PDB file of C-alpha atoms in Angstrom:
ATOM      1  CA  UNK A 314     132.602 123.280 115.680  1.00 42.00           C
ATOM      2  CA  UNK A 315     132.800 125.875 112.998  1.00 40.00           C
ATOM      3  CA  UNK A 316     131.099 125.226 110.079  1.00 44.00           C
ATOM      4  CA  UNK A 317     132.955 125.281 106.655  1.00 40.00           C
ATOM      5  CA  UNK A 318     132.413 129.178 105.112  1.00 35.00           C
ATOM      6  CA  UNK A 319     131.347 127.802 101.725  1.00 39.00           C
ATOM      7  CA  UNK A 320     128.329 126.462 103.080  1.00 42.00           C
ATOM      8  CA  UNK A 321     127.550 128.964 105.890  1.00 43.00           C
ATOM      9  CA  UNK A 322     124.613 130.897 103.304  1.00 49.00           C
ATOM     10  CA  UNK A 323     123.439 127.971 101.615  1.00 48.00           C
ATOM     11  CA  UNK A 324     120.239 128.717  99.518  1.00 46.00           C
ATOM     12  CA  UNK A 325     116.795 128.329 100.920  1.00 50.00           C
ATOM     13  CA  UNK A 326     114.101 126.662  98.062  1.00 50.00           C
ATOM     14  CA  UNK A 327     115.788 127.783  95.402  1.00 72.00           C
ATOM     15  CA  UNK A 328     117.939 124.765  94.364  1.00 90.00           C
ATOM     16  CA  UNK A 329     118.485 121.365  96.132  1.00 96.00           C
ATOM     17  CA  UNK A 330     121.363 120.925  98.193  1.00 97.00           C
ATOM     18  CA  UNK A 331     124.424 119.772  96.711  1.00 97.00           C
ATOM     19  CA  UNK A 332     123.453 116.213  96.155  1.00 97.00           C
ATOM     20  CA  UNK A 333     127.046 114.760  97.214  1.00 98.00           C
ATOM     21  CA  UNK A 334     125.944 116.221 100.865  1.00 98.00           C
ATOM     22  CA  UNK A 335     122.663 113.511 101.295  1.00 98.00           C
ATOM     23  CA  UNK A 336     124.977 110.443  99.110  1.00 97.00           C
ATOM     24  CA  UNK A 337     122.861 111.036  96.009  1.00 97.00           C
ATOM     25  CA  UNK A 338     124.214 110.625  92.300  1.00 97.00           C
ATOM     26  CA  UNK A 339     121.165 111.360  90.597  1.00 96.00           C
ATOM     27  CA  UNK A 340     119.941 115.282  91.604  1.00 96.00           C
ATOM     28  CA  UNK A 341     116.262 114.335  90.916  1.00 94.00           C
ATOM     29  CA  UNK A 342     116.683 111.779  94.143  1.00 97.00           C
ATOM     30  CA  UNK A 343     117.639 114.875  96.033  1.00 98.00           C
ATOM     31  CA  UNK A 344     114.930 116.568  98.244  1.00 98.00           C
ATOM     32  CA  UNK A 345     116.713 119.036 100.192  1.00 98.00           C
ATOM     33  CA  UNK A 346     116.662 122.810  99.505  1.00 97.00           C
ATOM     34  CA  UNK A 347     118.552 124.140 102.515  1.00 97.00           C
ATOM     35  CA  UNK A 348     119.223 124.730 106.145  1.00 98.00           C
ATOM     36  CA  UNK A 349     120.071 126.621 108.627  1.00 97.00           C
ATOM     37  CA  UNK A 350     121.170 126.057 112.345  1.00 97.00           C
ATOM     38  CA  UNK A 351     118.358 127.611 114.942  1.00 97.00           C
ATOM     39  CA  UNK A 352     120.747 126.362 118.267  1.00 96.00           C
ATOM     40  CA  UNK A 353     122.970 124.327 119.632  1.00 94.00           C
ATOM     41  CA  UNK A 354     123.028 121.313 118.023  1.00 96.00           C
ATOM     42  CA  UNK A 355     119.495 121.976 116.645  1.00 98.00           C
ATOM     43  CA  UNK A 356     118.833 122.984 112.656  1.00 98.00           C
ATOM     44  CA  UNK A 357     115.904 123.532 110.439  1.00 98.00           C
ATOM     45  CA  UNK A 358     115.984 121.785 106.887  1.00 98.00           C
ATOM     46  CA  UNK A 359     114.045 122.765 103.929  1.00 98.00           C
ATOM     47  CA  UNK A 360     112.251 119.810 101.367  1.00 98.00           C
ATOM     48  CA  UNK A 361     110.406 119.628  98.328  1.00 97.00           C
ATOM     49  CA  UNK A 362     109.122 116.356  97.375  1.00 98.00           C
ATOM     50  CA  UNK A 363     107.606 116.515  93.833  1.00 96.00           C
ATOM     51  CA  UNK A 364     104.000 115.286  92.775  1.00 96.00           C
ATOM     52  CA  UNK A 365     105.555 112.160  90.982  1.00 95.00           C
ATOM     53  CA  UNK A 366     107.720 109.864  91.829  1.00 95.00           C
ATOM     54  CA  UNK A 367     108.315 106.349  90.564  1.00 90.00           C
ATOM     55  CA  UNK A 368     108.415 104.329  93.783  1.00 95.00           C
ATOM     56  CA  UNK A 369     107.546 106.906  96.547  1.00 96.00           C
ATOM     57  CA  UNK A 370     104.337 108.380  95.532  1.00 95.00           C
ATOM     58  CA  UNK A 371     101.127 106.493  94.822  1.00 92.00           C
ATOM     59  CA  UNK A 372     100.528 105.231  91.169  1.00 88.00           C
ATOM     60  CA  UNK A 373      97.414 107.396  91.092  1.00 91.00           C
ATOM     61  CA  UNK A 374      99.324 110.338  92.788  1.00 93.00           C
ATOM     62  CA  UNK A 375      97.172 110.912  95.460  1.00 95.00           C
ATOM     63  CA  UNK A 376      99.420 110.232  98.449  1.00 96.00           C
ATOM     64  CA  UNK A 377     103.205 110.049  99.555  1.00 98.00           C
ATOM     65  CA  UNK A 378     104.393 106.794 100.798  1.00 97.00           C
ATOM     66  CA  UNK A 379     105.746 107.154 104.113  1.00 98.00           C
ATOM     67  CA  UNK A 380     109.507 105.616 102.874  1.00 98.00           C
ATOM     68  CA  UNK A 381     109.545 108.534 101.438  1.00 98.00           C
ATOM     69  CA  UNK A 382     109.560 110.767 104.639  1.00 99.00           C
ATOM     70  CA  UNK A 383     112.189 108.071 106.119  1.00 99.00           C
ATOM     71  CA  UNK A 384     114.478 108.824 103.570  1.00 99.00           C
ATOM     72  CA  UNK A 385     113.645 112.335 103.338  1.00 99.00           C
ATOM     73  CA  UNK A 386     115.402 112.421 106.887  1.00 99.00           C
ATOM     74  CA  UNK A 387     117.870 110.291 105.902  1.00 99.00           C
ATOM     75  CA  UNK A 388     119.137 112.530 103.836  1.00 99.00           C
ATOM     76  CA  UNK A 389     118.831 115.494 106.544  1.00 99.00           C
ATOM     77  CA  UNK A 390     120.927 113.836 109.116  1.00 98.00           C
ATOM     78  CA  UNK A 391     123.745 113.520 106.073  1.00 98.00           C
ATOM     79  CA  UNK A 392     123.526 116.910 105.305  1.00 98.00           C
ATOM     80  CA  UNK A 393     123.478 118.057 108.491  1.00 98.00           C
ATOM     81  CA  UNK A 394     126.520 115.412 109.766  1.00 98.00           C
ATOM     82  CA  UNK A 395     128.390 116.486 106.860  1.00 98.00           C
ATOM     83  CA  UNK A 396     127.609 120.605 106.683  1.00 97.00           C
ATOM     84  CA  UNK A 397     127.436 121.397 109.935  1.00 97.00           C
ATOM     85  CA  UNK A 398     129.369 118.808 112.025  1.00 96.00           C
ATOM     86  CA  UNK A 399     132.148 118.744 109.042  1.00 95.00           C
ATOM     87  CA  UNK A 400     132.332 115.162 109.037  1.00 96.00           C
ATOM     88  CA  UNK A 401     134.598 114.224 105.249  1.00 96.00           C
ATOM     89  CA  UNK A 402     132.693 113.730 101.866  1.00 96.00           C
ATOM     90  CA  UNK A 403     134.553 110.440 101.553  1.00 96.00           C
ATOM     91  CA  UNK A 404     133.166 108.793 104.851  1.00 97.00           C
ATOM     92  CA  UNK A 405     130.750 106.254 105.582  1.00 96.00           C
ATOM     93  CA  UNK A 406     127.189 106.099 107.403  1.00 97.00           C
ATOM     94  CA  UNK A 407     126.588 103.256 109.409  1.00 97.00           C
ATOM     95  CA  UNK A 408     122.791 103.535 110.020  1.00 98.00           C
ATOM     96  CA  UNK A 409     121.846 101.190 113.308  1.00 98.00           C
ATOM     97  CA  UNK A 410     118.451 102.236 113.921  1.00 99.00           C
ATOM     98  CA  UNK A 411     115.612 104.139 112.289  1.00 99.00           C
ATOM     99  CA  UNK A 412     112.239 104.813 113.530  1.00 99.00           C
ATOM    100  CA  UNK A 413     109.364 106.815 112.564  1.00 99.00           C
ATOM    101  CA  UNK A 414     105.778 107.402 112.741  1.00 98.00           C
ATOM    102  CA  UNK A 415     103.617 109.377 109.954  1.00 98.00           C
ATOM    103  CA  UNK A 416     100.297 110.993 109.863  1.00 97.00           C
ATOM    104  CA  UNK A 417      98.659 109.405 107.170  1.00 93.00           C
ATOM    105  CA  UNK A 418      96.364 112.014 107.173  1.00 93.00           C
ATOM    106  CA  UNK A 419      99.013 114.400 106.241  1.00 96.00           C
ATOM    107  CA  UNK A 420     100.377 112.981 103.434  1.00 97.00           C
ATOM    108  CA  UNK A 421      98.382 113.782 100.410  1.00 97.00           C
ATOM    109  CA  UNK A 422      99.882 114.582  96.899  1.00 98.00           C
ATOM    110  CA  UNK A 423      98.616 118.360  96.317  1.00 96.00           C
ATOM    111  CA  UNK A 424      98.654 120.447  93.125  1.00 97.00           C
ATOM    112  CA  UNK A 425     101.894 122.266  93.986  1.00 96.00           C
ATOM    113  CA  UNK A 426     104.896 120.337  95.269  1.00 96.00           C
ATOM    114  CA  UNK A 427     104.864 119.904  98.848  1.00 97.00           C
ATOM    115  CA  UNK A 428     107.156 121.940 100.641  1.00 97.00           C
ATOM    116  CA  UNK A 429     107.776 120.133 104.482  1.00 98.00           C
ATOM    117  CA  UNK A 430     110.330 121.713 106.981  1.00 98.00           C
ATOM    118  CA  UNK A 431     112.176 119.151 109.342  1.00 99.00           C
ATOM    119  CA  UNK A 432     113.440 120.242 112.485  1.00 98.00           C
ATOM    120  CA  UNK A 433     116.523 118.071 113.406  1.00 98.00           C
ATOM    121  CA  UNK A 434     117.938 117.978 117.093  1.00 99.00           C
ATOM    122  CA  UNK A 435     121.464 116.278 117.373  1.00 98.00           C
ATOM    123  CA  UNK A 436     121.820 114.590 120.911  1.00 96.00           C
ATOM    124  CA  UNK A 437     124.842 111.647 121.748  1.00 94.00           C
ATOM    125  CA  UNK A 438     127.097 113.168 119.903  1.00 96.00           C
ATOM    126  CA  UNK A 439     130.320 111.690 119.859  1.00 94.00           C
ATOM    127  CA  UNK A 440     133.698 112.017 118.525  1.00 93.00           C
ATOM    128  CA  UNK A 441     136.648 110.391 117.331  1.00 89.00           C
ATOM    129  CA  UNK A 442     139.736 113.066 118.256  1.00 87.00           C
ATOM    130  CA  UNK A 443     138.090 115.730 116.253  1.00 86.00           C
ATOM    131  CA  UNK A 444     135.753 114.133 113.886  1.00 88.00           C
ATOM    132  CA  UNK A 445     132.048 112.820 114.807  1.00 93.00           C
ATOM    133  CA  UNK A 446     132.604 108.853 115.163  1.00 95.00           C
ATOM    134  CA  UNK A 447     128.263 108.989 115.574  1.00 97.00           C
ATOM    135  CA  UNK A 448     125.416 110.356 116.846  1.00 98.00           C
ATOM    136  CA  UNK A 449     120.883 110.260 117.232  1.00 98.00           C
ATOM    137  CA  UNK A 450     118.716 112.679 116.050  1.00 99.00           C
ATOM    138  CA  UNK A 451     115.266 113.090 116.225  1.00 99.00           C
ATOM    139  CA  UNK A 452     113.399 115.077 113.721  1.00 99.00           C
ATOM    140  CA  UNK A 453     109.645 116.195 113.421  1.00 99.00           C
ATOM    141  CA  UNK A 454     108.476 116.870 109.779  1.00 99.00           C
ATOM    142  CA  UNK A 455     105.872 119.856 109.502  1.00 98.00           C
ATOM    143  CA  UNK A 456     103.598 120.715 106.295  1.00 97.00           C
ATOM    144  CA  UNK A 457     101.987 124.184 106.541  1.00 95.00           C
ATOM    145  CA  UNK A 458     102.332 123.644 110.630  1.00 95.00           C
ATOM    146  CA  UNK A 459     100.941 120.599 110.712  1.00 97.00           C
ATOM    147  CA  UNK A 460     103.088 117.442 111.984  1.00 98.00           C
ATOM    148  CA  UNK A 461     103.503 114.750 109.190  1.00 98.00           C
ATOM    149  CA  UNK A 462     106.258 112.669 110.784  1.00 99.00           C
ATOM    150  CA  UNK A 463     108.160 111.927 113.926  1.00 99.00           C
ATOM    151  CA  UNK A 464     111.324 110.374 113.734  1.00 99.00           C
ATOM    152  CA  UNK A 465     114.609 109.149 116.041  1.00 99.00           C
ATOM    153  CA  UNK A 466     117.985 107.997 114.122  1.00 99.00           C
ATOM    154  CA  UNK A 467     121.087 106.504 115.470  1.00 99.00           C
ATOM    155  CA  UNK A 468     124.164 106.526 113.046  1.00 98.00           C
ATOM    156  CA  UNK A 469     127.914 106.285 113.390  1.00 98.00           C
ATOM    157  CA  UNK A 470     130.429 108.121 111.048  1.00 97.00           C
ATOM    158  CA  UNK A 471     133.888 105.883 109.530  1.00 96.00           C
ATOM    159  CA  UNK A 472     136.162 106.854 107.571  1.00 95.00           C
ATOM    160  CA  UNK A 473     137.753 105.469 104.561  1.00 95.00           C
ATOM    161  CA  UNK A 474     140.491 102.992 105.990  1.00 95.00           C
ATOM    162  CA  UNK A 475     138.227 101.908 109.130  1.00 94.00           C
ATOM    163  CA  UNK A 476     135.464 101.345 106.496  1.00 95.00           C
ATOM    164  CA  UNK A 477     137.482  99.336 104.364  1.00 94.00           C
ATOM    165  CA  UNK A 478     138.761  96.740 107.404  1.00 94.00           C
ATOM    166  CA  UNK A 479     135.038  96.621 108.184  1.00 93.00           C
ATOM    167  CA  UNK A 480     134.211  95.542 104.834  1.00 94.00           C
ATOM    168  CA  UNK A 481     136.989  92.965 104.695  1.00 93.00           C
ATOM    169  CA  UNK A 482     138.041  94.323 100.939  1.00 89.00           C
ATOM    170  CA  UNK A 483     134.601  94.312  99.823  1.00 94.00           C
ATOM    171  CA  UNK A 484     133.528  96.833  96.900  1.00 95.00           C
ATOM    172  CA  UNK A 485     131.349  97.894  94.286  1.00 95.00           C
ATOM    173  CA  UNK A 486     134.174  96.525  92.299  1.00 95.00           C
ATOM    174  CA  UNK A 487     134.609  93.174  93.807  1.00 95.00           C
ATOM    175  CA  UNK A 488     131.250  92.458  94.459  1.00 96.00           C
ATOM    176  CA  UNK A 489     128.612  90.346  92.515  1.00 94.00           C
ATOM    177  CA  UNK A 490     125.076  90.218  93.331  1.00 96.00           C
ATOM    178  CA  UNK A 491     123.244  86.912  92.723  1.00 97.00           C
ATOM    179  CA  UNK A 492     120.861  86.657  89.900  1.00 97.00           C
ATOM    180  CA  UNK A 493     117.499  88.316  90.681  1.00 98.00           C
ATOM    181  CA  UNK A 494     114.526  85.193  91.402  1.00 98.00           C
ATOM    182  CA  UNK A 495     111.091  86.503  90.092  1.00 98.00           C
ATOM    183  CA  UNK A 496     108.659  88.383  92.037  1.00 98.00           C
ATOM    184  CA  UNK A 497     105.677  88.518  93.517  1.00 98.00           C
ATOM    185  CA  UNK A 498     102.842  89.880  91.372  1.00 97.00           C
ATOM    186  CA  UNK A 499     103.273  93.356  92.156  1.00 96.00           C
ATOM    187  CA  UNK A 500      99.659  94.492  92.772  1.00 94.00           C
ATOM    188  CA  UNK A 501     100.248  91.949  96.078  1.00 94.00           C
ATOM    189  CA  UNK A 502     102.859  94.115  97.378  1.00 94.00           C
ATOM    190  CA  UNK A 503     101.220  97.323  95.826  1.00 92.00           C
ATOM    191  CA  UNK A 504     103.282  98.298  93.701  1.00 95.00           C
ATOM    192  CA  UNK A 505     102.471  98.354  89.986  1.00 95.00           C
ATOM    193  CA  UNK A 506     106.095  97.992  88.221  1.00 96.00           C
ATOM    194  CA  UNK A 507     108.133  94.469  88.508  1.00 98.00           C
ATOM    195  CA  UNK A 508     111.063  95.956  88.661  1.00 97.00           C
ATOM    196  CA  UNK A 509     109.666  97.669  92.133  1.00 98.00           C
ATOM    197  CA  UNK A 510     108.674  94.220  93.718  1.00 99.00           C
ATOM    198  CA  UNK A 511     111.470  93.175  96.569  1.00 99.00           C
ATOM    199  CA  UNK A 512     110.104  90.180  97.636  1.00 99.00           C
ATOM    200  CA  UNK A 513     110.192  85.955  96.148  1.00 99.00           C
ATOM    201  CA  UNK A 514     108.231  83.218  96.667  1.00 97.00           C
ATOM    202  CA  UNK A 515     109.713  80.643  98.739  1.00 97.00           C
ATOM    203  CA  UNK A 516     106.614  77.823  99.441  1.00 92.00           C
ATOM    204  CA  UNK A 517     106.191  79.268 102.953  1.00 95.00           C
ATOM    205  CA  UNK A 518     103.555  81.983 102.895  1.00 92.00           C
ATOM    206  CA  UNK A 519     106.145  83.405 106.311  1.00 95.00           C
ATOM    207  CA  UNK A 520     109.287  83.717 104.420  1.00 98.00           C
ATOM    208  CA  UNK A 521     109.994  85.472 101.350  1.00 98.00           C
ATOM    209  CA  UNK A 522     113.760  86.039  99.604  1.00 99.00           C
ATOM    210  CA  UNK A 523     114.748  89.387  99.314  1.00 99.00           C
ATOM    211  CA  UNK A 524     115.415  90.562  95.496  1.00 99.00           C
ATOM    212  CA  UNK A 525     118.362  92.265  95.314  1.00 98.00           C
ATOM    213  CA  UNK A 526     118.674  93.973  91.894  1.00 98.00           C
ATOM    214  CA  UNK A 527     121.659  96.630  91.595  1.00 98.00           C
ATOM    215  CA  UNK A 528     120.071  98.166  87.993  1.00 97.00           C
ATOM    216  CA  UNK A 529     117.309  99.562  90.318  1.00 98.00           C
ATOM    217  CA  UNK A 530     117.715 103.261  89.981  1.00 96.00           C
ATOM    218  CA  UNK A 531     116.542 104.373  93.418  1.00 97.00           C
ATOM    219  CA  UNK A 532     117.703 101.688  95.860  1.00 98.00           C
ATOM    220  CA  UNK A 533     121.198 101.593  93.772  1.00 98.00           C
ATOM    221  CA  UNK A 534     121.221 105.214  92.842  1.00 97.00           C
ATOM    222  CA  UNK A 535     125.289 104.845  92.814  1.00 96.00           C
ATOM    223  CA  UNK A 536     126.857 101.320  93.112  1.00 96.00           C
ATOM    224  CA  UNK A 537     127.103 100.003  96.553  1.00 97.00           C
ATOM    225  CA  UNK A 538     129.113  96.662  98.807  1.00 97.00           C
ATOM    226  CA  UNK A 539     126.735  96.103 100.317  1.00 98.00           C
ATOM    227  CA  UNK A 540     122.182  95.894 100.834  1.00 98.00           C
ATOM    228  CA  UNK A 541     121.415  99.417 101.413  1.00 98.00           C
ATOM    229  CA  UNK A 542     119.181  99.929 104.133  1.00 98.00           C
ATOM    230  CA  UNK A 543     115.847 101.748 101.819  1.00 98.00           C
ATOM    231  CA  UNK A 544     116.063  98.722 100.095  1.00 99.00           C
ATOM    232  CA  UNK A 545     115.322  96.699 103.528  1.00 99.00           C
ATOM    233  CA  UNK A 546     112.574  98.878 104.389  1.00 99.00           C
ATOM    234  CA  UNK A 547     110.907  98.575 101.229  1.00 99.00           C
ATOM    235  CA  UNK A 548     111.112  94.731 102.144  1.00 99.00           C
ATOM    236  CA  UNK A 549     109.566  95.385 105.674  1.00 98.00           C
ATOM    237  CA  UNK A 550     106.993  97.546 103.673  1.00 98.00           C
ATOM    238  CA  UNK A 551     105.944  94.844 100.828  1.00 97.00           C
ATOM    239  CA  UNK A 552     105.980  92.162 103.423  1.00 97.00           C
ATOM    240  CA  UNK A 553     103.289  93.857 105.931  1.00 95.00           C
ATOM    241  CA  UNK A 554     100.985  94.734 103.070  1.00 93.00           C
ATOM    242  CA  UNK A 555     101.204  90.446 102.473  1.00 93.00           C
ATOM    243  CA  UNK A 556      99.559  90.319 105.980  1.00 90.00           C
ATOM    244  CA  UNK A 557      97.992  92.994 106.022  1.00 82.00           C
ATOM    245  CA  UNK A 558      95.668  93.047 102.691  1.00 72.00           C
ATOM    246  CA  UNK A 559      92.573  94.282 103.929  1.00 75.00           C
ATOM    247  CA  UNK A 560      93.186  97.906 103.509  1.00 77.00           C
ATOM    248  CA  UNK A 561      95.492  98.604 106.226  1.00 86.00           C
ATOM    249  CA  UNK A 562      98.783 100.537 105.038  1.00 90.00           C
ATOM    250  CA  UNK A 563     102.229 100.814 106.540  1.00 95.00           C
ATOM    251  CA  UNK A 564     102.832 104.412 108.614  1.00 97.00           C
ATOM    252  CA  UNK A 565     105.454 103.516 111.315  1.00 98.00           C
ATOM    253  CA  UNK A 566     108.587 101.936 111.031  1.00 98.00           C
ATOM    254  CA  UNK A 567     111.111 100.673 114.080  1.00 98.00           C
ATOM    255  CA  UNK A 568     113.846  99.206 112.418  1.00 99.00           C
ATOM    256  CA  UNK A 569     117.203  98.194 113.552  1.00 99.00           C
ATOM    257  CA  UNK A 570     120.139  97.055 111.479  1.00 99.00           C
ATOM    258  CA  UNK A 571     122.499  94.715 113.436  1.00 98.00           C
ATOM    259  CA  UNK A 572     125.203  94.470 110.397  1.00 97.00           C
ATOM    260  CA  UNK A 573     125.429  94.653 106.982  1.00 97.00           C
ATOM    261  CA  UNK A 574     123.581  92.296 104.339  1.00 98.00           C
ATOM    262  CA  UNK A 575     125.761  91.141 101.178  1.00 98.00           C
ATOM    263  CA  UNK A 576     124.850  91.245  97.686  1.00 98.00           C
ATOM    264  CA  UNK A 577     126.635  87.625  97.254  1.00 97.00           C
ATOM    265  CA  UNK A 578     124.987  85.664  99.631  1.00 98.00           C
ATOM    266  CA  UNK A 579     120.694  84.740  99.751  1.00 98.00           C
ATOM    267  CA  UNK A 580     118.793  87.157 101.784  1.00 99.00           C
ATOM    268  CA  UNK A 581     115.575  85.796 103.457  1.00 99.00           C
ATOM    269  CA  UNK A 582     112.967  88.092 104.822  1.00 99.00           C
ATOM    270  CA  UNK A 583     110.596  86.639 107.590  1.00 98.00           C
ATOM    271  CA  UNK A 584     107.457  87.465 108.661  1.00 96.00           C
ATOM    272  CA  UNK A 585     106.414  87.304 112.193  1.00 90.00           C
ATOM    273  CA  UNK A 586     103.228  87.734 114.097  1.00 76.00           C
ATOM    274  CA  UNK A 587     102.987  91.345 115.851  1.00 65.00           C
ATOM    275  CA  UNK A 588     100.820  92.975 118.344  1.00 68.00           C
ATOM    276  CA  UNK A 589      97.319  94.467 116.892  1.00 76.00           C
ATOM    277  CA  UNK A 590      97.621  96.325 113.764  1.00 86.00           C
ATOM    278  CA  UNK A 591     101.324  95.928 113.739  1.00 93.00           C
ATOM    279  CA  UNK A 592     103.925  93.734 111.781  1.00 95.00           C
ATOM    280  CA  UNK A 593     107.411  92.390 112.459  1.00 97.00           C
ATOM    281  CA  UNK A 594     109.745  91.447 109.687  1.00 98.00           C
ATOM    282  CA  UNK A 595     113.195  89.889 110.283  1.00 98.00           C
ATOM    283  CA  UNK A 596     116.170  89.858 107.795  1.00 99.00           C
ATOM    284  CA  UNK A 597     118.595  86.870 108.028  1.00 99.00           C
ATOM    285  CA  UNK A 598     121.306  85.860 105.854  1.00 98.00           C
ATOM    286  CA  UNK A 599     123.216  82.652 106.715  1.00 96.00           C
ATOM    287  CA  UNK A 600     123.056  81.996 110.698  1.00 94.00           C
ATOM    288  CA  UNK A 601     123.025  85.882 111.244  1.00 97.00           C
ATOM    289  CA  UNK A 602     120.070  88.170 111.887  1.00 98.00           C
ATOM    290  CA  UNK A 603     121.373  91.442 110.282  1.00 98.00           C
ATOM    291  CA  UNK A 604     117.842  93.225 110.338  1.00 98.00           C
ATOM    292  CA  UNK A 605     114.794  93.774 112.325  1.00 98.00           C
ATOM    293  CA  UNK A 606     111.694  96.154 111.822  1.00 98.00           C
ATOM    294  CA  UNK A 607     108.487  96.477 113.452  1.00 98.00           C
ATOM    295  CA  UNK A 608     105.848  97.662 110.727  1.00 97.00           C
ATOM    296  CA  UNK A 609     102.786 100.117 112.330  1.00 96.00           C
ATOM    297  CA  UNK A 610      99.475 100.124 110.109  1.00 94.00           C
ATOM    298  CA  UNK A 611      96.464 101.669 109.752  1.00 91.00           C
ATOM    299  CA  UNK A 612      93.548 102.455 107.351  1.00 84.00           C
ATOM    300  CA  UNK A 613      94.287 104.833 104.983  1.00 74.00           C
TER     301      UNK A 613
END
């Protein structure tokens, strides 16, 4: 397809991409500078993450957390879905599975703004008549040639009415979360803010409740129907540091999303026994398993 002409010379890291293009309201959430298509169905995409960062960078600003190379591709595969495959501004993303693995290693906070290039490779892409109804990508993040991440993404693409009939007249507008429960202590799910901590108490050391708190200005950076799916990873996140205390740190994520989690309705986050240094974490609400996500760590 031919891509719209306003956006064929889109600048290079000079500005961020327009920020409706990656389903951002606030520009400072943005972290694209550009792109530029390198083949079929294959595109290079320009980042800057900064040196600060109130959720993804560490509190002593040595190191980027790895959610913040999952949603650093998050918002590529938008961009790229909506500027080159010209899917409509005013349709939904349906993620159904994310995974990724980081190189630690690679992710240190230097004294200039790291400046990664991702190069994202469309493959089972499909369409509705003329527009994409979904696709996977994989992408492999480089910093000064060296790989930081690896990642595979499958999505699908509705529009307004179709999203609508999914929903079942479900909004932003008709929608009320429950009241938040307290947290954890936050330095148990390493994070130093309250406001950052995801996960409740329940009285079973296996099961937490998932805080769902709509004020938060990254996970609800414009308001939403439904659990957004960063928010579930940063569940998956806090809940493998709780079994895995002893210095070993979430890199890899293999997450699937079966449907979508309400803001009205208790959300309970499980955690499972996994194999070696790994973690699984399961999202239910009611009888339904919505979410699943096998956590990778390692020693920092």
């Amino acid at each position: 397809m031919t891509r719209p002409r306003q956006l064929a010379d889109a600048p290079t890291l000079t500005a961020t991409v327009p920020r409706q293009l990656v389903h951002r309201a606030a520009v400072a959430e943005t972290l694209l500078t550009g792109w530029r298509r390198t083949g079929a169905d294959r595109f290079a995409v320009s980042v800057q993450w900064p040196r600060a960062h109130g959720l993804h960078v560490s509190p002593d600003w040595s190191a980027y957390d790895p959610l913040l190379v999952v949603e650093t591709v998050r918002q590529a595969g938008t961009l790229i879905a909506h500027a080159e495959y010209e899917v409509p501004l005013d349709h939904q993303f349906v993620l159904q599975e994310f995974q990724v693995d980081t190189v630690a290693a690679q992710l240190d906070v230097g004294p200039l703004p790291a400046e990664p290039e991702i190069t994202l490779v469309f493959t089972d892409v499909r369409h509705r008549g003329r527009r994409l109804a979904g696709a996977r990508y994989t992408a492999h993040v480089l910093r000064d040639g060296a790989r930081v991440a690896s990642a595979d993404v499958a999505f699908t693409s509705v529009g307004p009415s179709v999203y609508r009939r999914l929903r079942g007249g479900r909004s932003p507008e008709t929608v009320t979360a429950l009241p938040v429960p307290p947290g954890l202590p936050p330095a148990a799910v390493d994070r130093v803010l309250p406001t950052d901590v995801v996960l409740a108490a329940t009285g079973d050391p296996d099961r937490r409740r998932l805080r769902v708190d709509t004020a938060h200005p990254v996970f609800f950076d414009h308001p939403l129907d439904h659990v957004p799916g960063m928010l579930l990873l940063e569940a998956a996140r806090q809940a493998a540091r709780l079994r895995r205390p002893d210095g070993q740190v979430p890199v890899a994520y293999h997450a699937l999303f079966h449907r979508y989690a309400e803001l009205d309705e208790p959300i309970w986050i499980d955690i499972k026994g996994g194999h070696g240094t790994d973690v699984q974490v399961v999202g239910t609400q009611g009888e339904s398993t919505f979410f699943e996500c096998l956590v990778g760590t390692a020693v920092r």
